[in-house]
Short mmCIF file of C-alpha atoms in Angstrom, two decimals:
data_model
loop_
_atom_site.label_atom_id
_atom_site.label_comp_id
_atom_site.label_asym_id
_atom_site.label_seq_id
_atom_site.Cartn_x
_atom_site.Cartn_y
_atom_site.Cartn_z
CA UNK A 25 -61.75 -7.31 87.31
CA UNK A 26 -61.42 -7.26 83.69
CA UNK A 27 -58.88 -4.71 82.67
CA UNK A 28 -59.17 -2.39 79.12
CA UNK A 29 -56.71 -3.25 76.54
CA UNK A 30 -53.59 -1.21 76.22
CA UNK A 31 -53.83 -0.56 72.48
CA UNK A 32 -50.85 -0.90 70.27
CA UNK A 33 -51.71 2.71 68.98
CA UNK A 34 -54.15 5.51 69.54
CA UNK A 35 -54.51 8.17 67.27
CA UNK A 36 -54.52 11.88 69.72
CA UNK A 37 -57.49 13.54 67.99
CA UNK A 38 -59.05 16.88 70.35
CA UNK A 39 -61.55 19.20 70.27
CA UNK A 40 -58.50 21.60 69.00
CA UNK A 41 -58.55 19.50 65.22
CA UNK A 42 -62.88 19.38 65.63
CA UNK A 43 -62.96 23.03 65.78
CA UNK A 44 -60.45 23.55 63.04
CA UNK A 45 -62.32 21.17 60.81
CA UNK A 46 -65.48 23.25 61.60
CA UNK A 47 -63.66 26.40 60.43
CA UNK A 48 -63.36 25.19 56.94
CA UNK A 49 -66.45 24.03 56.72
CA UNK A 50 -68.56 26.96 57.83
CA UNK A 51 -65.59 29.08 54.86
CA UNK A 52 -67.38 27.03 52.34
CA UNK A 53 -63.68 26.59 50.59
CA UNK A 54 -62.89 22.64 51.83
CA UNK A 55 -60.86 21.91 48.62
CA UNK A 56 -57.13 22.93 48.25
CA UNK A 57 -56.62 25.99 49.11
CA UNK A 58 -55.41 28.32 51.98
CA UNK A 59 -55.38 25.97 54.82
CA UNK A 60 -53.12 23.70 52.72
CA UNK A 61 -50.90 25.97 51.58
CA UNK A 62 -50.67 26.82 55.20
CA UNK A 63 -49.59 23.49 56.00
CA UNK A 64 -46.19 23.23 53.46
CA UNK A 65 -44.93 26.53 54.93
CA UNK A 66 -45.56 25.36 58.30
CA UNK A 67 -44.66 21.13 58.14
CA UNK A 68 -41.60 23.14 56.32
CA UNK A 69 -40.17 25.12 58.93
CA UNK A 70 -41.33 23.41 61.72
CA UNK A 71 -39.98 19.42 60.45
CA UNK A 72 -37.31 19.56 57.39
CA UNK A 73 -35.32 22.66 57.73
CA UNK A 74 -37.32 25.26 55.28
CA UNK A 75 -37.19 22.00 52.17
CA UNK A 76 -40.07 22.84 50.15
CA UNK A 77 -42.85 21.20 51.51
CA UNK A 78 -45.62 19.81 49.20
CA UNK A 79 -49.08 18.35 50.48
CA UNK A 80 -50.92 15.20 48.36
CA UNK A 81 -53.52 12.78 49.66
CA UNK A 82 -51.47 10.07 51.53
CA UNK A 83 -48.04 8.71 51.79
CA UNK A 84 -48.42 6.37 48.92
CA UNK A 85 -48.77 9.03 46.94
CA UNK A 86 -45.84 11.19 47.97
CA UNK A 87 -43.43 8.16 47.21
CA UNK A 88 -45.32 7.93 43.98
CA UNK A 89 -45.18 11.86 42.86
CA UNK A 90 -41.59 12.18 43.81
CA UNK A 91 -40.58 8.98 41.48
CA UNK A 92 -42.20 10.70 38.91
CA UNK A 93 -41.00 13.72 39.39
CA UNK A 94 -37.57 12.88 40.07
CA UNK A 95 -38.30 10.75 36.06
CA UNK A 96 -38.05 6.97 37.28
CA UNK A 97 -40.33 5.05 35.27
CA UNK A 98 -39.87 2.30 32.62
CA UNK A 99 -36.46 0.66 32.71
CA UNK A 100 -35.16 2.07 36.29
CA UNK A 101 -33.93 0.32 39.37
CA UNK A 102 -34.52 1.70 42.25
CA UNK A 103 -33.32 -0.25 45.23
CA UNK A 104 -35.93 -0.43 48.64
CA UNK A 105 -35.47 -2.39 51.46
CA UNK A 106 -38.04 -5.68 51.65
CA UNK A 107 -38.58 -5.27 55.13
CA UNK A 108 -41.26 -2.34 54.89
CA UNK A 109 -44.69 -1.80 54.37
CA UNK A 110 -45.74 -2.60 51.02
CA UNK A 111 -46.42 0.61 49.29
CA UNK A 112 -42.30 1.70 48.96
CA UNK A 113 -42.21 -0.83 46.79
CA UNK A 114 -45.58 -0.86 45.23
CA UNK A 115 -44.81 3.11 45.02
CA UNK A 116 -41.17 2.00 42.23
CA UNK A 117 -43.23 -0.32 40.26
CA UNK A 118 -46.49 1.84 39.21
CA UNK A 119 -44.25 4.20 37.98
CA UNK A 120 -43.10 1.27 35.41
CA UNK A 121 -39.54 0.88 37.33
CA UNK A 122 -38.47 -2.41 39.52
CA UNK A 123 -38.03 -2.59 43.37
CA UNK A 124 -35.10 -4.15 43.33
CA UNK A 125 -34.28 -5.53 47.46
CA UNK A 126 -32.12 -5.05 49.58
CA UNK A 127 -31.32 -6.26 53.16
CA UNK A 128 -31.18 -4.77 56.31
CA UNK A 129 -28.89 -3.78 59.84
CA UNK A 130 -30.22 -5.94 61.94
CA UNK A 131 -30.15 -3.45 64.60
CA UNK A 132 -31.96 -0.73 63.35
CA UNK A 133 -34.64 -2.61 60.93
CA UNK A 134 -33.24 -0.08 57.89
CA UNK A 135 -31.66 -0.73 54.96
CA UNK A 136 -27.69 -2.29 55.22
CA UNK A 137 -25.70 0.11 52.87
CA UNK A 138 -23.17 -3.01 52.12
CA UNK A 139 -26.34 -5.51 50.79
CA UNK A 140 -27.46 -1.90 48.83
CA UNK A 141 -23.98 -1.52 47.20
CA UNK A 142 -24.24 -5.44 46.59
CA UNK A 143 -27.78 -5.25 44.44
CA UNK A 144 -26.44 -2.08 42.34
CA UNK A 145 -26.62 -3.00 38.09
CA UNK A 146 -26.43 -1.33 35.53
CA UNK A 147 -30.29 -0.37 35.57
CA UNK A 148 -30.04 1.29 38.99
CA UNK A 149 -30.98 4.86 39.00
CA UNK A 150 -31.74 5.43 43.02
CA UNK A 151 -31.32 4.26 46.34
CA UNK A 152 -35.04 4.52 48.35
CA UNK A 153 -34.18 3.83 52.46
CA UNK A 154 -36.70 4.06 55.31
CA UNK A 155 -36.64 5.24 58.18
CA UNK A 156 -38.48 2.21 59.44
CA UNK A 157 -40.45 2.88 63.02
CA UNK A 158 -39.12 6.24 63.08
CA UNK A 159 -35.09 5.38 63.35
CA UNK A 160 -33.03 6.98 60.56
CA UNK A 161 -31.53 4.94 57.88
CA UNK A 162 -27.42 5.22 57.78
CA UNK A 163 -27.99 8.12 55.24
CA UNK A 164 -24.14 8.93 55.36
CA UNK A 165 -23.42 6.25 54.50
CA UNK A 166 -25.97 5.43 51.68
CA UNK A 167 -25.30 9.06 50.27
CA UNK A 168 -21.48 8.50 49.98
CA UNK A 169 -22.19 5.21 48.24
CA UNK A 170 -24.32 6.62 45.89
CA UNK A 171 -22.02 9.46 44.56
CA UNK A 172 -19.56 6.64 44.14
CA UNK A 173 -22.35 4.90 41.79
CA UNK A 174 -23.76 8.40 40.27
CA UNK A 175 -27.39 7.12 41.73
CA UNK A 176 -30.11 9.24 42.94
CA UNK A 177 -31.27 8.83 46.80
CA UNK A 178 -34.71 9.11 48.00
CA UNK A 179 -36.28 8.96 51.60
CA UNK A 180 -39.02 7.07 52.66
CA UNK A 181 -39.84 8.92 55.68
CA UNK A 182 -43.39 7.72 56.20
CA UNK A 183 -42.84 7.10 59.86
CA UNK A 184 -40.32 9.33 60.75
CA UNK A 185 -41.74 12.80 61.51
CA UNK A 186 -38.68 15.18 63.48
CA UNK A 187 -36.27 12.29 63.13
CA UNK A 188 -32.27 13.24 62.31
CA UNK A 189 -29.20 11.91 61.99
CA UNK A 190 -26.18 13.94 63.21
CA UNK A 191 -28.44 16.75 63.12
CA UNK A 192 -30.33 16.74 59.83
CA UNK A 193 -33.56 15.76 59.94
CA UNK A 194 -34.45 13.10 57.70
CA UNK A 195 -36.62 14.34 54.73
CA UNK A 196 -33.48 16.53 54.23
CA UNK A 197 -31.05 14.21 52.60
CA UNK A 198 -32.56 12.76 49.28
CA UNK A 199 -33.71 14.17 45.80
CA UNK A 200 -37.46 14.64 47.83
CA UNK A 201 -38.25 12.55 51.16
CA UNK A 202 -42.15 11.47 51.68
CA UNK A 203 -43.59 12.18 54.71
CA UNK A 204 -47.30 9.67 55.83
CA UNK A 205 -49.68 11.58 57.51
CA UNK A 206 -51.91 8.33 57.87
CA UNK A 207 -54.39 8.90 61.64
CA UNK A 208 -51.73 5.75 63.58
CA UNK A 209 -48.83 7.76 62.38
CA UNK A 210 -46.22 10.50 64.74
CA UNK A 211 -49.16 12.89 63.58
CA UNK A 212 -51.92 12.94 61.10
CA UNK A 213 -54.07 15.26 58.88
CA UNK A 214 -56.40 11.98 58.93
CA UNK A 215 -55.25 11.13 55.84
CA UNK A 216 -52.39 12.87 54.06
CA UNK A 217 -48.50 13.36 53.19
CA UNK A 218 -45.75 15.20 52.28
CA UNK A 219 -42.97 15.28 49.19
CA UNK A 220 -40.24 17.18 50.73
CA UNK A 221 -37.33 18.36 48.57
CA UNK A 222 -34.51 21.16 48.20
CA UNK A 223 -35.09 20.30 44.59
CA UNK A 224 -37.29 23.03 43.07
CA UNK A 225 -38.02 21.53 39.64
CA UNK A 226 -38.65 18.54 42.07
CA UNK A 227 -41.54 20.62 43.85
CA UNK A 228 -42.62 21.93 40.85
CA UNK A 229 -43.66 18.51 38.88
CA UNK A 230 -44.99 17.15 42.17
CA UNK A 231 -47.52 20.45 42.16
CA UNK A 232 -48.21 19.68 38.21
CA UNK A 233 -48.47 15.78 39.24
CA UNK A 234 -51.04 16.02 41.85
CA UNK A 235 -53.22 18.62 40.58
CA UNK A 236 -53.75 16.75 36.48
CA UNK A 237 -50.96 17.97 35.42
CA UNK A 238 -51.39 21.58 36.05
CA UNK A 239 -50.48 24.82 37.61
CA UNK A 240 -53.37 27.39 36.21
CA UNK A 241 -56.92 25.94 35.43
CA UNK A 242 -57.32 23.87 32.29
CA UNK A 243 -53.68 24.79 31.48
CA UNK A 244 -52.54 20.97 31.56
CA UNK A 245 -48.63 20.66 30.83
CA UNK A 246 -48.30 17.20 31.53
CA UNK A 247 -49.70 14.14 32.18
CA UNK A 248 -50.96 14.51 35.63
CA UNK A 249 -53.42 12.73 38.91
CA UNK A 250 -55.58 13.87 41.46
CA UNK A 251 -54.01 13.39 44.33
CA UNK A 252 -54.92 16.69 45.97
CA UNK A 253 -55.45 17.08 49.86
CA UNK A 254 -57.94 19.28 51.10
CA UNK A 255 -58.00 21.82 53.20
CA UNK A 256 -60.12 19.88 55.88
CA UNK A 257 -57.40 17.79 55.93
CA UNK A 258 -54.66 20.14 56.06
CA UNK A 259 -57.05 21.72 59.17
CA UNK A 260 -56.24 18.71 61.59
CA UNK A 261 -52.82 18.67 60.22
CA UNK A 262 -51.69 22.07 61.19
CA UNK A 263 -53.72 21.72 64.00
CA UNK A 264 -51.25 18.08 64.98
CA UNK A 265 -48.14 19.93 63.60
CA UNK A 266 -48.30 22.36 66.94
CA UNK A 267 -48.63 18.99 69.51
CA UNK A 268 -46.20 16.56 67.51
CA UNK A 269 -42.83 17.86 69.39
CA UNK A 270 -44.26 16.90 72.96
CA UNK A 271 -46.16 14.04 71.70
CA UNK A 272 -42.04 13.05 70.53
CA UNK A 273 -41.06 13.91 74.06
CA UNK A 274 -43.19 11.92 76.01
CA UNK A 275 -42.99 8.84 73.25
CA UNK A 276 -39.16 8.58 74.02
CA UNK A 277 -39.57 8.95 77.30
CA UNK A 278 -41.89 5.88 77.20
CA UNK A 279 -38.95 4.18 75.25
CA UNK A 280 -36.81 5.20 78.29
CA UNK A 281 -38.56 3.46 80.19
CA UNK A 282 -39.43 0.51 78.70
CA UNK A 283 -35.42 0.24 77.89
CA UNK A 284 -34.77 0.31 81.39
CA UNK A 285 -37.26 -2.10 82.90
CA UNK A 286 -37.94 -4.62 80.12
CA UNK A 287 -36.09 -7.91 80.28
CA UNK A 288 -35.27 -11.16 78.64
CA UNK A 289 -35.96 -9.44 74.60
CA UNK A 290 -34.16 -7.92 72.36
CA UNK A 291 -34.85 -3.83 73.34
CA UNK A 292 -34.57 -1.42 70.27
CA UNK A 293 -30.87 0.13 69.74
CA UNK A 294 -30.17 3.96 68.51
CA UNK A 295 -27.16 4.33 66.50
CA UNK A 296 -24.99 6.77 67.20
CA UNK A 297 -25.81 10.43 65.70
CA UNK A 298 -29.57 8.61 65.47
CA UNK A 299 -32.27 10.82 66.88
CA UNK A 300 -35.30 8.13 66.83
CA UNK A 301 -39.02 8.98 67.49
CA UNK A 302 -40.17 6.03 67.86
CA UNK A 303 -43.72 5.30 65.68
CA UNK A 304 -42.70 2.09 66.46
CA UNK A 305 -41.38 0.65 69.50
CA UNK A 306 -39.93 -2.95 68.21
CA UNK A 307 -38.25 -5.44 70.36
CA UNK A 308 -37.31 -8.60 69.69
CA UNK A 309 -38.92 -11.87 70.79
CA UNK A 310 -36.26 -15.17 69.85
CA UNK A 311 -36.60 -18.65 69.65
CA UNK A 312 -39.89 -19.00 67.68
CA UNK A 313 -41.47 -17.30 70.82
CA UNK A 314 -42.99 -14.29 68.78
CA UNK A 315 -46.48 -15.54 68.54
CA UNK A 316 -47.08 -17.40 71.22
CA UNK A 317 -45.47 -13.80 73.06
CA UNK A 318 -47.77 -11.79 71.34
CA UNK A 319 -50.97 -13.84 72.14
CA UNK A 320 -50.02 -14.24 75.63
CA UNK A 321 -50.03 -10.82 75.44
CA UNK A 322 -53.02 -9.48 74.65
CA UNK A 323 -55.15 -12.58 76.23
CA UNK A 324 -53.29 -12.44 79.56
CA UNK A 325 -52.35 -9.01 80.05
CA UNK A 326 -54.62 -6.84 78.24
CA UNK A 327 -51.48 -5.12 75.84
CA UNK A 328 -52.15 -5.05 72.30
CA UNK A 329 -48.87 -5.18 69.95
CA UNK A 330 -48.05 -5.68 66.10
CA UNK A 331 -45.91 -7.32 64.17
CA UNK A 332 -44.67 -4.67 61.04
CA UNK A 333 -44.02 -7.15 58.72
CA UNK A 334 -44.81 -10.91 58.77
CA UNK A 335 -44.27 -11.11 54.91
CA UNK A 336 -41.25 -9.26 54.05
CA UNK A 337 -41.90 -7.56 50.35
CA UNK A 338 -39.95 -9.79 47.95
CA UNK A 339 -41.99 -12.30 49.48
CA UNK A 340 -45.46 -11.16 48.86
CA UNK A 341 -47.50 -12.64 45.79
CA UNK A 342 -47.72 -9.35 44.24
CA UNK A 343 -43.97 -8.75 44.65
CA UNK A 344 -42.23 -11.66 44.15
CA UNK A 345 -41.73 -11.40 40.73
CA UNK A 346 -39.30 -8.94 41.09
CA UNK A 347 -36.97 -11.31 43.33
CA UNK A 348 -37.27 -14.44 42.34
CA UNK A 349 -35.15 -16.82 44.66
CA UNK A 350 -33.70 -14.22 46.50
CA UNK A 351 -32.59 -14.73 49.56
CA UNK A 352 -32.58 -11.86 52.59
CA UNK A 353 -31.20 -13.35 55.74
CA UNK A 354 -31.90 -10.27 58.17
CA UNK A 355 -34.66 -9.80 56.46
CA UNK A 356 -36.23 -12.81 57.04
CA UNK A 357 -34.96 -13.66 61.00
CA UNK A 358 -36.61 -9.86 61.50
CA UNK A 359 -39.79 -11.06 60.17
CA UNK A 360 -40.18 -14.07 62.15
CA UNK A 361 -39.10 -12.18 65.72
CA UNK A 362 -40.36 -8.37 65.83
CA UNK A 363 -42.59 -7.14 68.04
CA UNK A 364 -43.86 -3.66 68.60
CA UNK A 365 -45.08 -2.44 71.86
CA UNK A 366 -47.46 0.41 73.09
CA UNK A 367 -45.36 3.84 73.47
CA UNK A 368 -47.64 6.57 71.77
CA UNK A 369 -48.44 9.38 74.08
CA UNK A 370 -52.05 8.06 75.66
CA UNK A 371 -49.85 5.79 77.62
CA UNK A 372 -50.34 6.55 81.40
CA UNK A 373 -47.93 5.14 84.04
CA UNK A 374 -50.42 2.62 85.21
CA UNK A 375 -50.13 1.24 81.43
CA UNK A 376 -45.78 1.57 81.03
CA UNK A 377 -45.81 -0.80 84.71
CA UNK A 378 -48.36 -2.81 82.83
CA UNK A 379 -46.65 -3.21 79.67
CA UNK A 380 -43.01 -4.22 81.39
CA UNK A 381 -45.09 -6.34 83.98
CA UNK A 382 -46.84 -8.35 80.73
CA UNK A 383 -43.75 -8.57 78.45
CA UNK A 384 -40.79 -10.10 81.67
CA UNK A 385 -43.71 -12.63 82.58
CA UNK A 386 -43.92 -13.32 79.03
CA UNK A 387 -40.56 -13.63 78.58
CA UNK A 388 -39.98 -15.38 81.96
CA UNK A 389 -42.42 -18.25 81.37
CA UNK A 390 -41.38 -19.06 77.76
CA UNK A 391 -37.31 -19.28 79.03
#
């Protein structure tokens, strides 16, 4: 009997989302309007403890506009991890600033505060940690070193909706946080992003920047962009926002099952005080076996998986000129070893059992 593939990710779009989009289309108001305003208020209350939320058209736009609103530009340096999606460094580079890559903590895959401190130069303006895979970065230590050195802190929370450290939600620690609402994230608006901040001037500047530099039509205050979210996307996001808490609990339950039953691989630890939301459940496959392991899972067990990320940013042709000759040993090791298994809320008990059986068999075969 042929088994169906268990997908590595599975966006959950239901009839409620379809109905919400239909209502917007029937209203005739499909561009940025009342749905966007309502989504911003609801996102603020649900995920960032009342910090102001500004909706934009992608997670990359959220990073880019946040950086511009915070005054980052030519001649500045922003310390970022290399072990992340390229949007993190790209968003720095397109402001005219330089991304400076630092190594990661091998446990959490997030920025190592000691590596950050070693990367500071007279041109450093800010640090931008990524809450990778849904695990919060070491914000307590990063904030402390930023204060010592007079640096701003920005958060790439693209994968971390609802994650927390010490009871405080990600997206509330720094000058701004940036969330992605791409289809495979823990919640989606179809496409979109959100900038969160407790700094009123940053929020105002993001609102200007997303809309050609104007709050009132034709009264352009600064040079801006067209990065608005539509009411169609906001309507999807509002429905998803009502579901994400339950989905997160299911992700955590799925992760706990995998933690308890996987053998022969390194399961993802959770730092003290951290609340992981498991955008990805990322194991390490050691001994140079990762690629074989991934292929066997798919071909023999029909289990999808993903490698996030096989090429560190500082090795990418588009970004390597920012870091010639840079050696980041933990980043390089992670790129060789990581494998993200399905953890999404659509998994059945049978799916989870097959994942365990397949992983354990592959691990045993490679022993």
